[in-house]
């Protein structure tokens, strides 16, 4: 069901790779709520070709950009403003990648060149795009910027590796820039800390199938899906959340407040009986 929550609003969405991507669902939902969208991803991701299907469905322009590259981001922001005929209202950062995770290198034997790449792609890119938007005065007053995070920023989860550090930095950038952009332009910046979700990036995390089962058992409401995340994100782009800023907002069915649940204990009991 659509409520026209984003009627007349315009925004840039980073990170839709395929129809499992969280950004893909957010783009579809934002379009259904009346928003005009520019979609962006790396040239490599665009060559896979799937983004064109989303662009057609959402009647949107696609502009390639590597989010670590300031020139690409300048071009993206300028071209988006030309396309929209002026400023826009929201921006989604839905980007994550760790070469250490990809190559199965553990945190205690980390490759530092890869570590810097992880931080650059997954966190510094957020700072870069906000800084460039601000330099171009590209976002309307009371606009909204959202990035996707994960609870590993606060709590250690086996196998999440250097992405945990990247998410901690990402959330800190949201607070630091949230103060500056809020004070000047009433633009809000938040992160959504999403449940584990079956996507290309998510499935790359060590033991992902077990992790997603564990969080499902631990969360009183169950894991939040990508579609649930899209619903929540649309409220953050809308005018209904104008005074919410500098927050890391848990969207995880209650997982982050749990210690042990009955369902998880039942499962643990089974393995305990098998191997006492
Ligand atoms: N899937 C999960 O379990 C989960 C849980 C919490 C948070 N998140 C976060 O959600 C966000 C989206 O991930 P997803 O799960 O939808 O996976 P995904 O693989 O569909 O999306 C990741 C995106 O990052 C893009 N990307 C990588 N390097 C880039 C670069 N240099 N410049 C621009 N884009 C680049 C990829 O092309 C891809 O579109 C990430 O920040 C991820 O950490 C995911």
PDB file of C-alpha atoms and ligand atoms in Angstrom:
ATOM      1  CA  UNK A   1       0.000   0.000   0.000  1.00  0.00           C
ATOM      2  CA  UNK A   2       1.352   3.438  -0.922  1.00  0.00           C
ATOM      3  CA  UNK A   3       0.595   6.663   0.963  1.00  0.00           C
ATOM      4  CA  UNK A   4       2.230   9.274  -1.329  1.00  0.00           C
ATOM      5  CA  UNK A   5       4.692   9.938   1.493  1.00  0.00           C
ATOM      6  CA  UNK A   6       7.394  11.106  -0.938  1.00  0.00           C
ATOM      7  CA  UNK A   7       5.233  12.988  -3.427  1.00  0.00           C
ATOM      8  CA  UNK A   8       7.309  15.788  -4.972  1.00  0.00           C
ATOM      9  CA  UNK A   9      10.551  14.552  -3.398  1.00  0.00           C
ATOM     10  CA  UNK A  10      13.722  13.719  -5.308  1.00  0.00           C
ATOM     11  CA  UNK A  11      16.684  11.629  -4.272  1.00  0.00           C
ATOM     12  CA  UNK A  12      19.815   9.669  -5.124  1.00  0.00           C
ATOM     13  CA  UNK A  13      20.020   5.951  -4.284  1.00  0.00           C
ATOM     14  CA  UNK A  14      23.412   4.225  -4.104  1.00  0.00           C
ATOM     15  CA  UNK A  15      23.906   0.458  -3.993  1.00  0.00           C
ATOM     16  CA  UNK A  16      21.184  -1.374  -5.940  1.00  0.00           C
ATOM     17  CA  UNK A  17      23.019  -4.318  -7.523  1.00  0.00           C
ATOM     18  CA  UNK A  18      20.243  -6.862  -8.099  1.00  0.00           C
ATOM     19  CA  UNK A  19      16.705  -7.473  -6.919  1.00  0.00           C
ATOM     20  CA  UNK A  20      17.945  -8.848  -3.581  1.00  0.00           C
ATOM     21  CA  UNK A  21      19.779  -5.595  -2.733  1.00  0.00           C
ATOM     22  CA  UNK A  22      18.279  -3.599   0.113  1.00  0.00           C
ATOM     23  CA  UNK A  23      18.735  -0.440  -2.023  1.00  0.00           C
ATOM     24  CA  UNK A  24      16.692  -2.056  -4.816  1.00  0.00           C
ATOM     25  CA  UNK A  25      13.722  -2.527  -2.485  1.00  0.00           C
ATOM     26  CA  UNK A  26      14.125   1.005  -1.142  1.00  0.00           C
ATOM     27  CA  UNK A  27      14.171   2.436  -4.688  1.00  0.00           C
ATOM     28  CA  UNK A  28      10.990   0.541  -5.612  1.00  0.00           C
ATOM     29  CA  UNK A  29       9.256   1.676  -2.428  1.00  0.00           C
ATOM     30  CA  UNK A  30      10.392   5.305  -2.781  1.00  0.00           C
ATOM     31  CA  UNK A  31       9.125   5.325  -6.382  1.00  0.00           C
ATOM     32  CA  UNK A  32       5.791   3.840  -5.269  1.00  0.00           C
ATOM     33  CA  UNK A  33       5.544   6.637  -2.685  1.00  0.00           C
ATOM     34  CA  UNK A  34       5.885   9.247  -5.450  1.00  0.00           C
ATOM     35  CA  UNK A  35       9.621  10.053  -5.403  1.00  0.00           C
ATOM     36  CA  UNK A  36      11.774  10.845  -8.435  1.00  0.00           C
ATOM     37  CA  UNK A  37      15.055   8.930  -8.236  1.00  0.00           C
ATOM     38  CA  UNK A  38      18.561   8.871  -9.661  1.00  0.00           C
ATOM     39  CA  UNK A  39      20.197   5.442  -9.308  1.00  0.00           C
ATOM     40  CA  UNK A  40      23.944   5.000  -9.042  1.00  0.00           C
ATOM     41  CA  UNK A  41      26.480   2.217  -8.694  1.00  0.00           C
ATOM     42  CA  UNK A  42      30.025   1.409  -9.854  1.00  0.00           C
ATOM     43  CA  UNK A  43      30.726   0.984 -13.580  1.00  0.00           C
ATOM     44  CA  UNK A  44      31.447  -2.711 -12.868  1.00  0.00           C
ATOM     45  CA  UNK A  45      28.054  -3.171 -11.193  1.00  0.00           C
ATOM     46  CA  UNK A  46      26.341  -1.369 -14.086  1.00  0.00           C
ATOM     47  CA  UNK A  47      27.974  -3.712 -16.599  1.00  0.00           C
ATOM     48  CA  UNK A  48      26.094  -6.602 -14.971  1.00  0.00           C
ATOM     49  CA  UNK A  49      23.058  -4.948 -16.513  1.00  0.00           C
ATOM     50  CA  UNK A  50      20.421  -5.620 -13.852  1.00  0.00           C
ATOM     51  CA  UNK A  51      20.149  -2.015 -12.721  1.00  0.00           C
ATOM     52  CA  UNK A  52      18.558  -1.053 -16.050  1.00  0.00           C
ATOM     53  CA  UNK A  53      15.505  -3.131 -15.153  1.00  0.00           C
ATOM     54  CA  UNK A  54      15.083  -1.155 -11.934  1.00  0.00           C
ATOM     55  CA  UNK A  55      15.676   2.127 -13.769  1.00  0.00           C
ATOM     56  CA  UNK A  56      12.901   1.252 -16.228  1.00  0.00           C
ATOM     57  CA  UNK A  57      10.494   0.265 -13.468  1.00  0.00           C
ATOM     58  CA  UNK A  58      11.201   3.461 -11.505  1.00  0.00           C
ATOM     59  CA  UNK A  59      11.500   5.709 -14.559  1.00  0.00           C
ATOM     60  CA  UNK A  60      14.871   6.879 -13.292  1.00  0.00           C
ATOM     61  CA  UNK A  61      18.218   7.999 -14.623  1.00  0.00           C
ATOM     62  CA  UNK A  62      21.330   5.894 -13.947  1.00  0.00           C
ATOM     63  CA  UNK A  63      24.637   7.688 -13.352  1.00  0.00           C
ATOM     64  CA  UNK A  64      27.758   5.572 -12.746  1.00  0.00           C
ATOM     65  CA  UNK A  65      29.966   6.488  -9.778  1.00  0.00           C
ATOM     66  CA  UNK A  66      32.585   4.768  -7.696  1.00  0.00           C
ATOM     67  CA  UNK A  67      31.704   6.147  -4.248  1.00  0.00           C
ATOM     68  CA  UNK A  68      35.379   6.295  -3.248  1.00  0.00           C
ATOM     69  CA  UNK A  69      36.188   8.611  -6.163  1.00  0.00           C
ATOM     70  CA  UNK A  70      35.576  12.329  -5.516  1.00  0.00           C
ATOM     71  CA  UNK A  71      35.450  13.188  -9.261  1.00  0.00           C
ATOM     72  CA  UNK A  72      32.779  10.570  -9.870  1.00  0.00           C
ATOM     73  CA  UNK A  73      30.786  11.911  -6.925  1.00  0.00           C
ATOM     74  CA  UNK A  74      31.092  15.524  -8.170  1.00  0.00           C
ATOM     75  CA  UNK A  75      29.816  14.397 -11.561  1.00  0.00           C
ATOM     76  CA  UNK A  76      26.974  12.438  -9.959  1.00  0.00           C
ATOM     77  CA  UNK A  77      25.812  15.357  -7.829  1.00  0.00           C
ATOM     78  CA  UNK A  78      26.057  17.893 -10.692  1.00  0.00           C
ATOM     79  CA  UNK A  79      24.282  15.645 -13.220  1.00  0.00           C
ATOM     80  CA  UNK A  80      21.580  14.750 -10.697  1.00  0.00           C
ATOM     81  CA  UNK A  81      20.924  18.458 -10.044  1.00  0.00           C
ATOM     82  CA  UNK A  82      20.674  19.076 -13.800  1.00  0.00           C
ATOM     83  CA  UNK A  83      18.288  16.138 -14.137  1.00  0.00           C
ATOM     84  CA  UNK A  84      16.113  17.240 -11.218  1.00  0.00           C
ATOM     85  CA  UNK A  85      16.238  20.909 -12.236  1.00  0.00           C
ATOM     86  CA  UNK A  86      17.740  21.908  -8.877  1.00  0.00           C
ATOM     87  CA  UNK A  87      18.283  20.513  -5.418  1.00  0.00           C
ATOM     88  CA  UNK A  88      17.091  17.138  -4.199  1.00  0.00           C
ATOM     89  CA  UNK A  89      15.654  15.915  -0.890  1.00  0.00           C
ATOM     90  CA  UNK A  90      17.139  12.579   0.114  1.00  0.00           C
ATOM     91  CA  UNK A  91      20.124  10.320  -0.347  1.00  0.00           C
ATOM     92  CA  UNK A  92      20.643   6.640   0.448  1.00  0.00           C
ATOM     93  CA  UNK A  93      24.128   5.183   1.041  1.00  0.00           C
ATOM     94  CA  UNK A  94      23.740   1.398   0.763  1.00  0.00           C
ATOM     95  CA  UNK A  95      27.344   0.421   0.105  1.00  0.00           C
ATOM     96  CA  UNK A  96      29.556  -2.162   1.756  1.00  0.00           C
ATOM     97  CA  UNK A  97      32.565  -4.215   0.720  1.00  0.00           C
ATOM     98  CA  UNK A  98      35.558  -5.742   2.501  1.00  0.00           C
ATOM     99  CA  UNK A  99      38.352  -7.387   0.495  1.00  0.00           C
ATOM    100  CA  UNK A 100      39.455  -9.118   3.728  1.00  0.00           C
ATOM    101  CA  UNK A 101      35.988 -10.693   4.109  1.00  0.00           C
ATOM    102  CA  UNK A 102      35.905 -11.590   0.418  1.00  0.00           C
ATOM    103  CA  UNK A 103      39.272 -13.325   0.571  1.00  0.00           C
ATOM    104  CA  UNK A 104      38.565 -15.028   3.913  1.00  0.00           C
ATOM    105  CA  UNK A 105      41.437 -13.260   5.706  1.00  0.00           C
ATOM    106  CA  UNK A 106      40.751 -13.254   9.470  1.00  0.00           C
ATOM    107  CA  UNK A 107      40.769 -10.100  11.610  1.00  0.00           C
ATOM    108  CA  UNK A 108      43.915 -11.131  13.514  1.00  0.00           C
ATOM    109  CA  UNK A 109      45.956 -11.514  10.315  1.00  0.00           C
ATOM    110  CA  UNK A 110      44.499  -8.599   8.421  1.00  0.00           C
ATOM    111  CA  UNK A 111      45.853  -7.192   5.177  1.00  0.00           C
ATOM    112  CA  UNK A 112      46.134  -3.433   5.828  1.00  0.00           C
ATOM    113  CA  UNK A 113      45.812  -2.366   2.185  1.00  0.00           C
ATOM    114  CA  UNK A 114      42.526  -4.255   2.075  1.00  0.00           C
ATOM    115  CA  UNK A 115      41.542  -2.824   5.466  1.00  0.00           C
ATOM    116  CA  UNK A 116      41.960   0.723   4.118  1.00  0.00           C
ATOM    117  CA  UNK A 117      39.823  -0.261   1.100  1.00  0.00           C
ATOM    118  CA  UNK A 118      37.126  -1.603   3.415  1.00  0.00           C
ATOM    119  CA  UNK A 119      37.023   1.668   5.332  1.00  0.00           C
ATOM    120  CA  UNK A 120      37.153   3.765   2.154  1.00  0.00           C
ATOM    121  CA  UNK A 121      34.336   1.937   0.365  1.00  0.00           C
ATOM    122  CA  UNK A 122      32.086   1.229   3.332  1.00  0.00           C
ATOM    123  CA  UNK A 123      32.513   4.373   5.475  1.00  0.00           C
ATOM    124  CA  UNK A 124      34.669   7.213   4.079  1.00  0.00           C
ATOM    125  CA  UNK A 125      32.537   7.207   0.919  1.00  0.00           C
ATOM    126  CA  UNK A 126      29.656   8.366   3.147  1.00  0.00           C
ATOM    127  CA  UNK A 127      31.701  11.342   4.320  1.00  0.00           C
ATOM    128  CA  UNK A 128      32.802  12.113   0.745  1.00  0.00           C
ATOM    129  CA  UNK A 129      29.329  12.163  -0.729  1.00  0.00           C
ATOM    130  CA  UNK A 130      27.928  14.312   2.096  1.00  0.00           C
ATOM    131  CA  UNK A 131      30.847  16.753   1.828  1.00  0.00           C
ATOM    132  CA  UNK A 132      30.350  17.101  -1.934  1.00  0.00           C
ATOM    133  CA  UNK A 133      26.583  17.552  -1.577  1.00  0.00           C
ATOM    134  CA  UNK A 134      27.203  20.302   0.975  1.00  0.00           C
ATOM    135  CA  UNK A 135      29.801  22.038  -1.216  1.00  0.00           C
ATOM    136  CA  UNK A 136      27.248  22.156  -4.048  1.00  0.00           C
ATOM    137  CA  UNK A 137      24.398  23.048  -1.695  1.00  0.00           C
ATOM    138  CA  UNK A 138      22.659  20.131  -3.398  1.00  0.00           C
ATOM    139  CA  UNK A 139      20.107  19.106  -0.760  1.00  0.00           C
ATOM    140  CA  UNK A 140      16.965  21.033   0.177  1.00  0.00           C
ATOM    141  CA  UNK A 141      16.480  22.229   3.758  1.00  0.00           C
ATOM    142  CA  UNK A 142      14.858  19.491   5.886  1.00  0.00           C
ATOM    143  CA  UNK A 143      16.319  16.863   3.550  1.00  0.00           C
ATOM    144  CA  UNK A 144      17.270  13.384   4.755  1.00  0.00           C
ATOM    145  CA  UNK A 145      20.420  11.289   4.378  1.00  0.00           C
ATOM    146  CA  UNK A 146      20.417   7.609   5.384  1.00  0.00           C
ATOM    147  CA  UNK A 147      23.131   4.933   5.418  1.00  0.00           C
ATOM    148  CA  UNK A 148      22.759   1.248   6.203  1.00  0.00           C
ATOM    149  CA  UNK A 149      24.645  -0.174   9.174  1.00  0.00           C
ATOM    150  CA  UNK A 150      24.858  -3.332  11.246  1.00  0.00           C
ATOM    151  CA  UNK A 151      24.896  -4.149  14.986  1.00  0.00           C
ATOM    152  CA  UNK A 152      28.534  -5.325  14.684  1.00  0.00           C
ATOM    153  CA  UNK A 153      29.378  -1.607  15.115  1.00  0.00           C
ATOM    154  CA  UNK A 154      28.443  -2.018  18.822  1.00  0.00           C
ATOM    155  CA  UNK A 155      28.837  -5.741  19.502  1.00  0.00           C
ATOM    156  CA  UNK A 156      31.346  -8.280  18.325  1.00  0.00           C
ATOM    157  CA  UNK A 157      29.935 -10.886  15.979  1.00  0.00           C
ATOM    158  CA  UNK A 158      32.203 -13.740  14.975  1.00  0.00           C
ATOM    159  CA  UNK A 159      33.302 -13.470  11.355  1.00  0.00           C
ATOM    160  CA  UNK A 160      32.171  -9.894  10.604  1.00  0.00           C
ATOM    161  CA  UNK A 161      35.830  -8.902  10.486  1.00  0.00           C
ATOM    162  CA  UNK A 162      36.908  -5.346   9.534  1.00  0.00           C
ATOM    163  CA  UNK A 163      33.369  -4.493   8.402  1.00  0.00           C
ATOM    164  CA  UNK A 164      32.599  -3.993  12.115  1.00  0.00           C
ATOM    165  CA  UNK A 165      35.166  -1.175  12.234  1.00  0.00           C
ATOM    166  CA  UNK A 166      33.779   0.313   9.015  1.00  0.00           C
ATOM    167  CA  UNK A 167      30.236   0.343  10.438  1.00  0.00           C
ATOM    168  CA  UNK A 168      31.431   2.016  13.670  1.00  0.00           C
ATOM    169  CA  UNK A 169      33.061   4.730  11.559  1.00  0.00           C
ATOM    170  CA  UNK A 170      29.988   5.063   9.348  1.00  0.00           C
ATOM    171  CA  UNK A 171      27.760   5.649  12.374  1.00  0.00           C
ATOM    172  CA  UNK A 172      30.190   8.194  13.780  1.00  0.00           C
ATOM    173  CA  UNK A 173      30.239  10.110  10.474  1.00  0.00           C
ATOM    174  CA  UNK A 174      26.427  10.255  10.618  1.00  0.00           C
ATOM    175  CA  UNK A 175      26.643  11.950  14.027  1.00  0.00           C
ATOM    176  CA  UNK A 176      29.533  14.311  13.217  1.00  0.00           C
ATOM    177  CA  UNK A 177      28.117  15.503   9.885  1.00  0.00           C
ATOM    178  CA  UNK A 178      24.573  15.333  11.251  1.00  0.00           C
ATOM    179  CA  UNK A 179      25.476  18.100  13.663  1.00  0.00           C
ATOM    180  CA  UNK A 180      26.977  20.316  10.941  1.00  0.00           C
ATOM    181  CA  UNK A 181      24.313  19.769   8.275  1.00  0.00           C
ATOM    182  CA  UNK A 182      21.502  19.941  10.823  1.00  0.00           C
ATOM    183  CA  UNK A 183      22.686  23.221  12.325  1.00  0.00           C
ATOM    184  CA  UNK A 184      23.090  24.832   8.883  1.00  0.00           C
ATOM    185  CA  UNK A 185      20.310  23.404   6.733  1.00  0.00           C
ATOM    186  CA  UNK A 186      18.112  21.272   8.987  1.00  0.00           C
ATOM    187  CA  UNK A 187      19.281  18.272   6.982  1.00  0.00           C
ATOM    188  CA  UNK A 188      19.126  15.083   9.009  1.00  0.00           C
ATOM    189  CA  UNK A 189      21.580  12.187   8.852  1.00  0.00           C
ATOM    190  CA  UNK A 190      20.837   8.773  10.309  1.00  0.00           C
ATOM    191  CA  UNK A 191      21.919   5.162   9.982  1.00  0.00           C
ATOM    192  CA  UNK A 192      19.573   2.178   9.942  1.00  0.00           C
ATOM    193  CA  UNK A 193      21.053  -0.873  11.666  1.00  0.00           C
ATOM    194  CA  UNK A 194      19.420  -3.661   9.697  1.00  0.00           C
ATOM    195  CA  UNK A 195      18.953  -7.388  10.487  1.00  0.00           C
ATOM    196  CA  UNK A 196      21.107  -9.829   8.527  1.00  0.00           C
ATOM    197  CA  UNK A 197      19.504 -10.040   5.082  1.00  0.00           C
ATOM    198  CA  UNK A 198      20.164 -12.457   2.202  1.00  0.00           C
ATOM    199  CA  UNK A 199      21.894 -10.244  -0.387  1.00  0.00           C
ATOM    200  CA  UNK A 200      25.141 -10.458  -2.352  1.00  0.00           C
ATOM    201  CA  UNK A 201      27.076  -8.519   0.332  1.00  0.00           C
ATOM    202  CA  UNK A 202      25.327 -10.291   3.239  1.00  0.00           C
ATOM    203  CA  UNK A 203      25.953 -13.809   1.929  1.00  0.00           C
ATOM    204  CA  UNK A 204      29.697 -13.082   1.805  1.00  0.00           C
ATOM    205  CA  UNK A 205      29.886 -12.892   5.610  1.00  0.00           C
ATOM    206  CA  UNK A 206      31.340 -16.001   7.290  1.00  0.00           C
ATOM    207  CA  UNK A 207      28.644 -18.400   8.555  1.00  0.00           C
ATOM    208  CA  UNK A 208      25.849 -16.181   7.241  1.00  0.00           C
ATOM    209  CA  UNK A 209      23.182 -18.918   7.093  1.00  0.00           C
ATOM    210  CA  UNK A 210      23.759 -19.771  10.782  1.00  0.00           C
ATOM    211  CA  UNK A 211      23.884 -16.107  11.768  1.00  0.00           C
ATOM    212  CA  UNK A 212      20.553 -15.365  10.108  1.00  0.00           C
ATOM    213  CA  UNK A 213      18.991 -18.400  11.828  1.00  0.00           C
ATOM    214  CA  UNK A 214      20.390 -17.265  15.199  1.00  0.00           C
ATOM    215  CA  UNK A 215      19.077 -13.695  14.879  1.00  0.00           C
ATOM    216  CA  UNK A 216      15.688 -14.996  13.704  1.00  0.00           C
ATOM    217  CA  UNK A 217      15.455 -17.125  16.865  1.00  0.00           C
ATOM    218  CA  UNK A 218      16.669 -14.289  19.099  1.00  0.00           C
ATOM    219  CA  UNK A 219      14.421 -11.508  17.763  1.00  0.00           C
ATOM    220  CA  UNK A 220      10.905 -11.356  19.222  1.00  0.00           C
ATOM    221  CA  UNK A 221       9.598  -9.969  15.916  1.00  0.00           C
ATOM    222  CA  UNK A 222      11.900 -12.089  13.736  1.00  0.00           C
ATOM    223  CA  UNK A 223      14.484 -10.691  11.313  1.00  0.00           C
ATOM    224  CA  UNK A 224      13.553  -7.579   9.361  1.00  0.00           C
ATOM    225  CA  UNK A 225      13.543  -8.264   5.610  1.00  0.00           C
ATOM    226  CA  UNK A 226      14.798  -5.952   2.861  1.00  0.00           C
ATOM    227  CA  UNK A 227      11.163  -5.004   2.145  1.00  0.00           C
ATOM    228  CA  UNK A 228      10.647  -4.127   5.825  1.00  0.00           C
ATOM    229  CA  UNK A 229      13.791  -2.009   5.634  1.00  0.00           C
ATOM    230  CA  UNK A 230      12.399  -0.194   2.586  1.00  0.00           C
ATOM    231  CA  UNK A 231       9.220   0.666   4.497  1.00  0.00           C
ATOM    232  CA  UNK A 232      11.234   2.054   7.392  1.00  0.00           C
ATOM    233  CA  UNK A 233      13.621   3.979   5.170  1.00  0.00           C
ATOM    234  CA  UNK A 234      10.759   5.693   3.352  1.00  0.00           C
ATOM    235  CA  UNK A 235       9.533   7.104   6.670  1.00  0.00           C
ATOM    236  CA  UNK A 236      13.014   8.558   7.227  1.00  0.00           C
ATOM    237  CA  UNK A 237      12.959  10.220   3.791  1.00  0.00           C
ATOM    238  CA  UNK A 238       9.460  11.578   4.466  1.00  0.00           C
ATOM    239  CA  UNK A 239       8.421  14.693   6.377  1.00  0.00           C
ATOM    240  CA  UNK A 240       7.083  12.505   9.206  1.00  0.00           C
ATOM    241  CA  UNK A 241      10.551  12.209  10.799  1.00  0.00           C
ATOM    242  CA  UNK A 242      11.861  15.770  10.488  1.00  0.00           C
ATOM    243  CA  UNK A 243      13.302  15.930  13.993  1.00  0.00           C
ATOM    244  CA  UNK A 244      15.141  12.586  13.904  1.00  0.00           C
ATOM    245  CA  UNK A 245      18.844  13.046  13.302  1.00  0.00           C
ATOM    246  CA  UNK A 246      22.325  11.765  14.312  1.00  0.00           C
ATOM    247  CA  UNK A 247      20.766   8.437  15.311  1.00  0.00           C
ATOM    248  CA  UNK A 248      21.666   4.844  14.710  1.00  0.00           C
ATOM    249  CA  UNK A 249      18.197   3.311  14.423  1.00  0.00           C
ATOM    250  CA  UNK A 250      17.950  -0.413  15.061  1.00  0.00           C
ATOM    251  CA  UNK A 251      15.662  -2.122  12.582  1.00  0.00           C
ATOM    252  CA  UNK A 252      16.161  -5.714  13.658  1.00  0.00           C
ATOM    253  CA  UNK A 253      12.979  -7.155  15.175  1.00  0.00           C
ATOM    254  CA  UNK A 254      14.327  -6.463  18.681  1.00  0.00           C
ATOM    255  CA  UNK A 255      17.593  -8.432  18.335  1.00  0.00           C
ATOM    256  CA  UNK A 256      19.836  -5.652  19.651  1.00  0.00           C
ATOM    257  CA  UNK A 257      18.001  -5.586  23.012  1.00  0.00           C
ATOM    258  CA  UNK A 258      18.060  -9.358  23.560  1.00  0.00           C
ATOM    259  CA  UNK A 259      20.459 -11.495  25.583  1.00  0.00           C
ATOM    260  CA  UNK A 260      18.897 -14.961  25.234  1.00  0.00           C
ATOM    261  CA  UNK A 261      15.510 -16.065  23.900  1.00  0.00           C
ATOM    262  CA  UNK A 262      13.468 -19.207  24.456  1.00  0.00           C
ATOM    263  CA  UNK A 263      13.799 -20.198  20.776  1.00  0.00           C
ATOM    264  CA  UNK A 264      17.578 -19.791  20.778  1.00  0.00           C
ATOM    265  CA  UNK A 265      17.876 -21.641  24.116  1.00  0.00           C
ATOM    266  CA  UNK A 266      15.826 -24.553  22.734  1.00  0.00           C
ATOM    267  CA  UNK A 267      18.185 -24.837  19.771  1.00  0.00           C
ATOM    268  CA  UNK A 268      21.254 -24.545  22.003  1.00  0.00           C
ATOM    269  CA  UNK A 269      19.853 -27.289  24.293  1.00  0.00           C
ATOM    270  CA  UNK A 270      19.666 -29.671  21.335  1.00  0.00           C
ATOM    271  CA  UNK A 271      23.343 -29.347  20.456  1.00  0.00           C
ATOM    272  CA  UNK A 272      24.259 -29.448  24.169  1.00  0.00           C
ATOM    273  CA  UNK A 273      22.538 -32.859  24.498  1.00  0.00           C
ATOM    274  CA  UNK A 274      24.290 -34.110  21.344  1.00  0.00           C
ATOM    275  CA  UNK A 275      27.786 -33.082  22.533  1.00  0.00           C
ATOM    276  CA  UNK A 276      27.807 -32.567  26.329  1.00  0.00           C
TER     277      UNK A 276
HETATM  278  N1  LIG B   1      22.765  -7.923   3.958  1.00  0.00           N
HETATM  279  C1  LIG B   1      22.908  -7.767   5.253  1.00  0.00           C
HETATM  280  O1  LIG B   1      22.868  -8.723   6.049  1.00  0.00           O
HETATM  281  C2  LIG B   1      23.081  -6.385   5.818  1.00  0.00           C
HETATM  282  C3  LIG B   1      22.779  -6.139   7.184  1.00  0.00           C
HETATM  283  C4  LIG B   1      22.994  -4.867   7.703  1.00  0.00           C
HETATM  284  C5  LIG B   1      23.496  -3.853   6.872  1.00  0.00           C
HETATM  285  N2  LIG B   1      23.776  -4.130   5.558  1.00  0.00           N
HETATM  286  C6  LIG B   1      24.312  -3.057   4.723  1.00  0.00           C
HETATM  287  O2  LIG B   1      23.408  -2.760   3.694  1.00  0.00           O
HETATM  288  C7  LIG B   1      24.118  -2.134   2.634  1.00  0.00           C
HETATM  289  C8  LIG B   1      23.708  -2.735   1.306  1.00  0.00           C
HETATM  290  O3  LIG B   1      24.138  -4.063   1.194  1.00  0.00           O
HETATM  291  P1  LIG B   1      23.223  -5.237   0.649  1.00  0.00           P
HETATM  292  O4  LIG B   1      23.127  -6.218   1.750  1.00  0.00           O
HETATM  293  O5  LIG B   1      21.981  -4.718   0.021  1.00  0.00           O
HETATM  294  O6  LIG B   1      24.180  -5.937  -0.434  1.00  0.00           O
HETATM  295  P2  LIG B   1      24.447  -5.629  -1.988  1.00  0.00           P
HETATM  296  O7  LIG B   1      25.632  -6.478  -2.331  1.00  0.00           O
HETATM  297  O8  LIG B   1      23.220  -5.836  -2.771  1.00  0.00           O
HETATM  298  O9  LIG B   1      24.837  -4.085  -2.008  1.00  0.00           O
HETATM  299  C9  LIG B   1      26.144  -3.600  -1.772  1.00  0.00           C
HETATM  300  C10 LIG B   1      26.377  -2.527  -2.822  1.00  0.00           C
HETATM  301  O10 LIG B   1      27.600  -1.822  -2.608  1.00  0.00           O
HETATM  302  C11 LIG B   1      28.017  -1.431  -3.912  1.00  0.00           C
HETATM  303  N3  LIG B   1      29.409  -0.985  -3.913  1.00  0.00           N
HETATM  304  C12 LIG B   1      30.523  -1.705  -3.578  1.00  0.00           C
HETATM  305  N4  LIG B   1      31.615  -0.954  -3.759  1.00  0.00           N
HETATM  306  C13 LIG B   1      31.201   0.269  -4.193  1.00  0.00           C
HETATM  307  C14 LIG B   1      31.852   1.480  -4.546  1.00  0.00           C
HETATM  308  N5  LIG B   1      33.185   1.591  -4.503  1.00  0.00           N
HETATM  309  N6  LIG B   1      31.110   2.527  -4.974  1.00  0.00           N
HETATM  310  C15 LIG B   1      29.750   2.432  -5.049  1.00  0.00           C
HETATM  311  N7  LIG B   1      29.072   1.322  -4.708  1.00  0.00           N
HETATM  312  C16 LIG B   1      29.791   0.248  -4.302  1.00  0.00           C
HETATM  313  C17 LIG B   1      27.829  -2.729  -4.711  1.00  0.00           C
HETATM  314  O11 LIG B   1      27.939  -2.551  -6.115  1.00  0.00           O
HETATM  315  C18 LIG B   1      26.450  -3.123  -4.254  1.00  0.00           C
HETATM  316  O12 LIG B   1      25.459  -2.521  -5.058  1.00  0.00           O
HETATM  317  C19 LIG B   1      25.614  -2.278   2.978  1.00  0.00           C
HETATM  318  O13 LIG B   1      26.066  -1.101   3.602  1.00  0.00           O
HETATM  319  C20 LIG B   1      25.584  -3.419   3.967  1.00  0.00           C
HETATM  320  O14 LIG B   1      26.726  -3.431   4.815  1.00  0.00           O
HETATM  321  C21 LIG B   1      23.554  -5.357   5.020  1.00  0.00           C
END
